Coordinates of C-alpha atoms and ligand atoms in Angstrom, one line a residue:
M1 CA 96.2 97.3 56.2
K2 CA 96.2 98.1 59.9
Q3 CA 99.5 99.4 61.3
K4 CA 101.1 97.2 64.0
I5 CA 103.9 98.3 66.3
L6 CA 107.0 96.1 66.4
I7 CA 109.4 96.8 69.3
K8 CA 112.7 95.3 68.0
N9 CA 115.6 93.9 69.9
T10 CA 114.7 94.9 73.4
T11 CA 115.4 93.2 76.8
V12 CA 112.0 92.0 78.0
V13 CA 111.8 92.0 81.8
N14 CA 108.9 89.6 82.6
E15 CA 108.0 86.7 84.9
G16 CA 111.4 86.4 86.6
K17 CA 113.5 86.7 83.5
S18 CA 115.2 89.3 81.3
V19 CA 115.3 88.1 77.7
L20 CA 116.3 89.8 74.4
A21 CA 113.3 89.6 72.1
D22 CA 111.0 91.5 69.7
V23 CA 107.4 92.3 70.7
L24 CA 104.6 92.8 68.2
L25 CA 101.5 94.9 69.2
S26 CA 98.3 94.7 67.3
D27 CA 94.8 96.0 67.9
G28 CA 95.6 96.9 71.5
F29 CA 97.1 93.5 72.4
I30 CA 100.4 91.7 72.5
Q31 CA 100.3 89.5 69.4
Q32 CA 103.7 87.9 69.5
I33 CA 107.0 87.7 71.5
G34 CA 110.2 86.3 70.0
T35 CA 112.2 86.8 66.8
I36 CA 109.9 88.7 64.5
N37 CA 110.6 89.8 60.9
I38 CA 109.7 93.3 59.8
E39 CA 106.7 93.6 57.5
P40 CA 105.7 96.7 55.5
N41 CA 102.7 97.6 57.8
Y42 CA 104.8 97.6 61.0
K43 CA 105.9 100.8 62.8
V44 CA 109.3 99.7 64.0
I45 CA 110.7 100.9 67.3
D46 CA 114.3 100.2 68.0
G47 CA 114.6 98.8 71.5
T48 CA 118.3 98.1 71.3
G49 CA 120.0 98.8 74.6
K50 CA 116.6 99.4 76.3
H51 CA 114.5 97.4 78.7
L52 CA 110.8 96.7 78.2
F53 CA 108.6 96.4 81.3
P54 CA 104.9 95.6 81.6
G55 CA 103.1 98.8 82.3
I56 CA 102.9 99.5 86.1
I57 CA 99.6 98.9 87.8
D58 CA 99.5 101.4 90.7
G59 CA 97.1 100.0 93.3
Q60 CA 96.7 103.2 95.3
V61 CA 96.4 106.8 94.0
H62 CA 94.4 109.9 94.8
F63 CA 93.8 111.7 91.5
R64 CA 91.3 114.1 93.2
D65 CA 88.6 114.0 90.6
P66 CA 85.8 114.9 91.1
G67 CA 85.7 117.9 93.4
L68 CA 89.3 118.5 94.5
T69 CA 90.6 119.3 91.0
H70 CA 92.6 122.3 92.2
K71 CA 95.0 119.7 93.5
G72 CA 95.0 117.4 90.5
D73 CA 92.5 115.7 88.1
L74 CA 92.2 112.5 86.1
Y75 CA 93.7 114.2 83.0
T76 CA 96.8 115.8 84.6
E77 CA 97.6 113.0 87.0
S78 CA 97.1 110.2 84.5
K79 CA 99.6 112.0 82.2
A80 CA 102.1 112.2 85.0
A81 CA 101.5 108.5 85.6
I82 CA 102.1 107.5 82.0
A83 CA 105.4 109.5 81.9
G84 CA 106.3 107.4 84.9
G85 CA 105.5 104.1 83.2
V86 CA 102.2 103.6 85.0
T87 CA 99.6 102.4 82.6
S88 CA 96.8 101.5 85.1
F89 CA 95.8 102.8 88.4
I90 CA 93.2 102.2 91.2
D91 CA 91.9 105.5 92.6
M92 CA 90.8 106.1 96.2
P93 CA 87.3 107.3 97.2
N94 CA 88.2 110.5 99.2
T95 CA 87.0 112.9 96.5
V96 CA 84.2 115.4 96.6
P97 CA 81.7 113.8 96.8
N98 CA 83.2 110.7 98.5
I99 CA 82.6 107.6 96.4
L100 CA 80.3 105.8 98.8
T101 CA 77.6 104.5 96.4
V102 CA 77.6 102.5 93.1
E103 CA 75.9 105.6 91.5
S104 CA 78.8 107.9 92.4
L105 CA 81.2 105.1 91.3
K106 CA 79.5 105.1 87.9
E107 CA 79.8 108.9 87.6
K108 CA 83.5 108.6 88.3
Y109 CA 83.9 106.0 85.6
E110 CA 82.1 108.4 83.2
I111 CA 84.5 111.2 84.1
A112 CA 87.6 108.9 83.7
S113 CA 86.4 107.8 80.2
K114 CA 86.7 111.4 79.0
K115 CA 89.8 112.4 80.9
S116 CA 92.2 109.6 81.9
L117 CA 94.9 108.6 79.4
A118 CA 95.7 105.5 81.5
N119 CA 93.5 102.6 82.4
Y120 CA 91.5 103.0 85.6
S121 CA 89.5 101.4 88.4
F122 CA 88.1 102.8 91.6
F123 CA 87.6 101.6 95.2
L124 CA 84.2 101.9 96.6
G125 CA 84.5 103.9 99.8
V126 CA 83.5 102.4 103.1
N127 CA 83.1 104.8 106.0
G128 CA 81.3 102.8 108.6
E129 CA 77.9 104.2 107.7
N130 CA 77.4 102.5 104.3
I131 CA 78.4 99.0 105.4
D132 CA 74.8 97.6 105.1
A133 CA 74.6 98.9 101.5
I134 CA 78.0 97.6 100.7
I135 CA 77.2 94.1 102.0
K136 CA 74.2 94.0 99.7
T137 CA 76.1 95.3 96.6
D138 CA 77.2 92.8 94.0
T139 CA 81.0 92.6 94.3
S140 CA 81.4 92.4 90.5
Q141 CA 80.7 96.1 90.4
F142 CA 83.8 97.3 92.2
I143 CA 87.4 96.1 92.5
G144 CA 87.5 96.5 96.3
V145 CA 86.3 98.6 99.2
S146 CA 88.5 101.1 101.1
D147 CA 88.4 103.6 103.9
D148 CA 91.6 105.4 102.8
G149 CA 91.5 109.2 103.2
L150 CA 87.9 109.2 104.3
Y151 CA 88.9 110.0 107.9
F152 CA 89.8 113.5 106.7
T153 CA 86.1 114.3 106.1
K154 CA 84.5 113.0 109.3
K155 CA 86.0 112.1 112.6
G156 CA 85.4 108.6 113.8
N157 CA 85.4 107.2 110.3
L158 CA 88.7 105.6 110.5
L159 CA 87.5 102.1 110.0
A160 CA 90.5 100.3 111.5
D161 CA 89.7 102.2 114.7
N162 CA 86.2 101.0 115.1
P163 CA 86.1 97.3 116.1
E164 CA 82.3 97.0 115.7
T165 CA 82.0 98.3 112.2
M166 CA 85.1 96.4 111.2
E167 CA 83.7 93.2 112.6
K168 CA 80.4 93.7 110.7
L169 CA 82.2 94.5 107.4
F170 CA 84.7 91.6 107.7
A171 CA 81.9 89.1 108.6
N172 CA 79.9 90.0 105.5
C173 CA 81.9 91.7 102.8
K174 CA 83.2 89.3 100.1
S175 CA 85.4 91.7 98.2
I176 CA 88.9 92.9 99.0
I177 CA 88.8 95.3 102.0
A178 CA 91.7 97.7 101.7
I179 CA 92.4 99.4 105.0
H180 CA 94.3 102.5 106.1
S181 CA 95.7 101.0 109.3
E182 CA 96.3 103.5 112.1
K183 CA 94.8 103.7 115.6
E184 CA 93.1 107.1 116.1
E185 CA 93.0 106.8 119.9
I186 CA 96.8 106.6 120.0
I187 CA 97.3 109.4 117.5
E188 CA 94.9 111.7 119.4
H189 CA 96.6 111.0 122.7
N190 CA 100.0 111.9 121.1
E191 CA 98.6 115.0 119.4
K192 CA 97.3 116.3 122.6
A193 CA 100.7 115.9 124.4
F194 CA 102.6 117.7 121.6
R195 CA 100.0 120.5 121.3
E196 CA 100.5 121.2 125.0
K197 CA 104.2 121.6 124.4
Y198 CA 104.4 123.3 121.1
G199 CA 101.0 124.8 120.3
D200 CA 100.3 124.7 116.6
D201 CA 103.9 124.8 115.6
I202 CA 104.9 121.2 116.0
P203 CA 108.1 120.5 114.0
A204 CA 107.5 118.0 111.1
K205 CA 110.1 115.6 112.6
F206 CA 107.6 114.8 115.4
H207 CA 105.0 113.5 112.9
P208 CA 106.3 109.9 113.1
I209 CA 106.1 110.1 116.9
I210 CA 102.6 111.4 116.9
R211 CA 101.4 109.0 114.2
S212 CA 103.5 106.4 115.9
T213 CA 104.7 102.8 115.3
E214 CA 102.4 101.7 118.1
G215 CA 99.4 103.3 116.4
C216 CA 100.1 101.4 113.2
Y217 CA 101.1 98.1 114.8
E218 CA 98.0 97.9 117.0
A219 CA 95.6 98.7 114.2
T220 CA 97.2 96.2 111.8
K221 CA 97.3 93.5 114.4
R222 CA 93.7 93.9 115.2
A223 CA 92.6 94.1 111.6
I224 CA 94.5 90.8 110.9
E225 CA 92.9 89.1 113.9
L226 CA 89.4 90.1 112.7
A227 CA 90.1 89.1 109.1
K228 CA 91.3 85.7 110.3
K229 CA 88.3 85.3 112.5
H230 CA 85.9 85.9 109.6
N231 CA 88.1 84.5 106.8
A232 CA 87.8 88.0 105.1
R233 CA 89.9 89.2 102.3
L234 CA 92.0 92.0 103.9
H235 CA 94.6 94.2 102.3
I236 CA 96.6 96.6 104.5
L237 CA 97.5 99.7 102.6
H238 CA 100.9 101.5 102.8
L239 CA 102.7 99.7 105.5
T240 CA 105.3 101.9 107.3
T241 CA 106.9 100.0 110.1
E242 CA 109.4 97.1 110.4
A243 CA 107.4 95.8 113.3
E244 CA 104.2 95.3 111.2
T245 CA 106.1 93.4 108.5
H246 CA 106.3 90.4 110.9
L247 CA 102.5 90.1 111.0
F248 CA 102.5 89.0 107.3
Q249 CA 103.2 85.6 105.8
N250 CA 105.5 84.6 102.9
D251 CA 105.0 80.9 103.0
I252 CA 102.1 80.8 100.6
P253 CA 101.7 82.0 97.1
L254 CA 100.0 85.4 96.6
Q255 CA 97.1 83.7 94.8
E256 CA 96.2 81.9 98.0
K257 CA 96.7 84.7 100.5
K258 CA 93.7 86.1 102.3
I259 CA 95.7 88.8 104.0
T260 CA 98.0 91.0 101.8
T261 CA 99.9 94.2 102.1
E262 CA 101.8 96.9 100.2
V263 CA 104.5 99.5 100.7
S264 CA 104.4 102.9 99.1
V265 CA 107.5 104.1 97.3
H266 CA 108.0 107.1 99.6
H267 CA 108.2 104.9 102.6
L268 CA 111.1 103.1 100.9
W269 CA 112.7 106.3 99.8
F270 CA 112.5 108.8 102.7
S271 CA 113.2 108.4 106.4
D272 CA 113.1 110.5 109.5
K273 CA 116.4 112.0 108.4
D274 CA 114.6 113.9 105.7
Y275 CA 112.2 115.9 107.9
E276 CA 114.9 118.4 108.6
R277 CA 115.4 119.2 104.9
L278 CA 111.8 118.7 103.6
G279 CA 109.6 119.5 106.6
M280 CA 105.8 119.3 105.9
L281 CA 106.5 118.4 102.3
I282 CA 107.0 114.8 103.5
K283 CA 104.2 114.8 106.0
W284 CA 102.2 111.7 105.0
N285 CA 99.7 109.4 106.8
P286 CA 100.9 107.0 107.8
A287 CA 104.1 108.9 108.6
I288 CA 107.6 108.4 107.1
K289 CA 109.3 106.6 110.0
T290 CA 112.9 105.7 110.9
E291 CA 115.8 104.5 108.8
E292 CA 115.4 101.0 110.4
D293 CA 111.8 101.0 109.3
K294 CA 112.7 101.9 105.7
D295 CA 115.3 99.1 105.6
G296 CA 112.8 96.7 107.2
L297 CA 110.2 97.5 104.6
L298 CA 112.6 96.8 101.7
K299 CA 113.7 93.5 103.4
A300 CA 110.0 92.5 103.8
L301 CA 109.4 93.3 100.1
L302 CA 112.3 91.2 99.0
D303 CA 111.1 88.4 101.4
D304 CA 107.6 88.5 99.9
K305 CA 105.9 89.5 103.1
I306 CA 105.0 92.7 101.3
D307 CA 103.2 91.9 98.1
I308 CA 103.0 95.1 96.0
I309 CA 104.4 98.6 95.6
T310 CA 102.1 101.5 95.3
T311 CA 102.6 105.3 95.3
D312 CA 99.6 106.6 97.3
H313 CA 100.0 109.5 95.0
A314 CA 98.3 112.3 97.0
P315 CA 98.8 115.8 95.5
H316 CA 98.1 118.9 97.5
T317 CA 99.0 122.5 96.6
L318 CA 102.2 123.9 98.0
E319 CA 100.2 126.4 100.0
E320 CA 98.1 123.5 101.5
K321 CA 101.4 121.8 102.5
Q322 CA 103.4 124.8 103.9
Q323 CA 101.2 125.3 106.9
P324 CA 101.7 124.7 110.6
Y325 CA 101.5 121.1 111.7
F326 CA 97.8 120.7 112.3
Q327 CA 96.8 122.6 109.1
S328 CA 99.3 121.1 106.8
M329 CA 97.7 118.5 104.5
S330 CA 99.2 115.0 104.6
G331 CA 100.3 113.4 101.3
A332 CA 102.4 114.3 98.3
P333 CA 102.6 113.5 94.6
M334 CA 104.8 110.5 93.6
V335 CA 103.3 108.7 90.6
Q336 CA 105.6 110.2 88.0
H337 CA 108.7 108.9 89.7
S338 CA 107.9 105.6 91.4
L339 CA 109.6 103.4 88.8
N340 CA 112.7 105.8 88.7
C341 CA 112.9 105.5 92.5
M342 CA 112.8 101.7 92.4
L343 CA 115.3 101.6 89.5
E344 CA 117.7 103.7 91.6
F345 CA 117.5 100.9 94.2
Y346 CA 118.4 98.5 91.4
K347 CA 121.3 100.7 90.5
Q348 CA 122.5 100.4 94.1
D349 CA 122.2 96.6 93.9
L350 CA 119.4 96.5 96.4
I351 CA 116.7 94.9 94.2
S352 CA 116.6 93.1 90.9
L353 CA 114.7 94.3 87.8
E354 CA 112.6 91.2 87.9
K355 CA 111.6 91.8 91.5
I356 CA 110.6 95.4 90.7
V357 CA 108.4 94.1 87.8
E358 CA 106.9 91.4 90.1
K359 CA 105.9 93.9 92.8
M360 CA 104.8 96.8 90.5
C361 CA 103.2 94.9 87.6
H362 CA 102.5 91.2 88.1
N363 CA 101.4 91.2 91.7
P364 CA 99.0 94.1 91.6
A365 CA 97.3 92.2 88.7
I366 CA 97.1 89.0 90.8
L367 CA 96.1 90.7 94.0
Y368 CA 93.2 92.6 92.4
N369 CA 92.2 89.8 90.2
I370 CA 92.9 91.8 87.1
T371 CA 92.4 89.4 84.2
N372 CA 94.5 90.6 81.3
R373 CA 97.1 93.1 82.3
G374 CA 100.4 93.2 84.3
F375 CA 102.3 90.7 82.2
I376 CA 104.0 90.7 78.8
R377 CA 102.1 87.7 77.5
K378 CA 100.5 87.0 74.1
G379 CA 96.8 88.0 74.2
Y380 CA 97.3 90.4 77.1
Y381 CA 96.7 94.2 76.7
A382 CA 99.8 95.9 75.3
D383 CA 100.5 98.0 78.3
L384 CA 104.2 98.5 78.2
T385 CA 107.0 100.9 79.1
L386 CA 110.4 101.2 77.5
V387 CA 113.2 102.3 79.8
D388 CA 116.7 103.5 79.3
L389 CA 118.8 102.2 82.3
N390 CA 121.7 104.6 81.5
N391 CA 120.3 108.1 81.3
Q392 CA 120.9 110.7 83.9
W393 CA 118.5 113.5 84.7
T394 CA 117.3 115.7 87.6
V395 CA 113.8 116.2 88.8
A396 CA 113.0 119.9 88.5
K397 CA 109.9 122.1 88.3
D398 CA 110.0 122.3 84.6
N399 CA 109.8 118.5 84.1
L400 CA 107.0 117.9 86.6
L401 CA 103.6 117.1 85.1
Y402 CA 101.5 117.3 88.2
K403 CA 98.8 120.0 88.4
C404 CA 100.2 121.0 91.9
A405 CA 103.6 121.6 90.2
W406 CA 105.9 120.5 93.0
S407 CA 107.5 117.3 94.2
P408 CA 109.4 116.2 97.3
L409 CA 111.9 114.8 94.9
E410 CA 112.9 118.1 93.2
G411 CA 116.7 118.2 93.0
T412 CA 117.0 114.3 92.9
T413 CA 119.1 112.9 90.1
F414 CA 117.9 109.7 88.6
H415 CA 120.1 107.4 86.5
T416 CA 117.3 105.8 84.4
K417 CA 114.7 107.4 82.1
I418 CA 111.3 106.2 81.0
I419 CA 111.3 107.0 77.3
Q420 CA 108.1 105.5 75.8
T421 CA 104.9 104.2 77.3
F422 CA 102.2 102.2 75.5
V423 CA 98.7 102.0 76.7
N424 CA 96.3 99.4 75.1
G425 CA 98.7 99.0 72.2
K426 CA 99.1 102.7 71.5
L427 CA 102.3 104.8 71.9
I428 CA 100.9 107.4 74.3
Y429 CA 104.1 108.8 75.6
D430 CA 107.2 109.2 73.3
H431 CA 110.3 111.0 74.6
G432 CA 108.2 113.6 76.5
I433 CA 105.5 114.0 73.9
F434 CA 101.9 112.7 74.6
Q435 CA 99.3 111.5 72.2
E436 CA 96.5 113.4 74.0
N437 CA 93.4 112.2 72.4
S438 CA 93.5 108.6 73.4
F439 CA 91.8 107.6 76.6
G440 CA 92.3 104.5 78.8
M441 CA 89.8 101.8 79.6
P442 CA 88.2 100.5 82.8
I443 CA 90.4 97.7 84.2
E444 CA 88.7 94.3 83.9
F445 CA 88.7 92.2 87.0
S446 CA 87.1 89.0 88.2
N447 CA 85.9 89.3 91.8
K448 CA 85.5 85.7 93.0
Ligands
DOR1 O1 95.9 108.0 103.3 C1 96.2 109.1 103.0 C2 95.4 110.0 102.2 C3 96.1 111.0 101.4 C4 95.3 112.1 100.8 O2 95.8 113.2 100.8 O3 94.3 111.8 100.3 N1 97.2 111.5 102.2 C5 97.9 110.8 103.0 O4 99.0 111.2 103.5 N2 97.5 109.6 103.4

């Protein structure tokens, strides 16, 4: 008889409620939720005093595979994700090669099937030059298109900065268009002014002044105008300013929104006060901005103007980070600690558990039309994470799972711990130990 997993007596946090229940997993799926009697073929997990969350769906990561695997790869970073309660992720196209064609997308799926312990999907990259091909491609083949990170490889590629290519894409592309929204013209103007004053050695604290609020706001405003004009399906990635939050609506359900947005955990966690302490380690694009922006982003998240939380997990080696301003790579690893960070806000009474689950699990599934994940529902994939809300530990080098082996959170004490993670019904992560030989699946989605 096939073994089933019974999680007994746990607080299930799901769809706006936290309810004490048992959850039975069978053949990869959730079979039953309620009061369930123990049978001989059940592996029983005692969930007493613990909270069960749907596995997190991280809508924006850079796992660096293929081609940049000295920074991270689909094996190492998916392990870190699972230890953080993330069971599914959507990876960005700025790998080597860039994922700009359906053929390279297929190759990436192939690599993931052999390396990723979590479930996966991938954006098809759009860089301004492949728009005609993208328009012709059947949207059922990719979860969305994105320009994120591609501006690193070729100047002028920043899609949000090129009105003509944006217009063409928005007028013709029927899938989700996920945009990195910053105005290059403004950034370049500011870079020039700072370079004249400081040379190469611009202190990190000027990063949010160079990659300014104005640069973000202008790009987001224009993208929204274009999307409205063409009735396109626009998603603005990693919002960073309070000013931009007012450009989004909260008076319609997510299912009906044509324009959506997200916040990345680091923009809720860090502010300009942290540049002094962490320098280039928290250099991100778009930049970490002010304390007021950080508070404004959390408010917009609670008000439903911001729809989902992502990590934008973007590992670089320490050496690549610890460089003068213009050479220092932007981005940092976050995927192992996103849930811990959000639960710290819960501990401080800033957000409820149910809201965290809505923004990290339910809404990414709704936003990306993911058919059978993101909720604890009978018949859905058993992607789950069991959390101890009263467990103190400190982030340190020896508990990091990233290939790059550093985190801007080193030294941070969390008061919650992810103790077990289930992917497709299997207990993949159990108190620090992984089941290594079980790979995730492609995320199923229905592109309308
Ligand atoms: O959009 C991005 C891309 C990312 C990367 O390193 O790939 N780093 C960033 O800081 N922002």
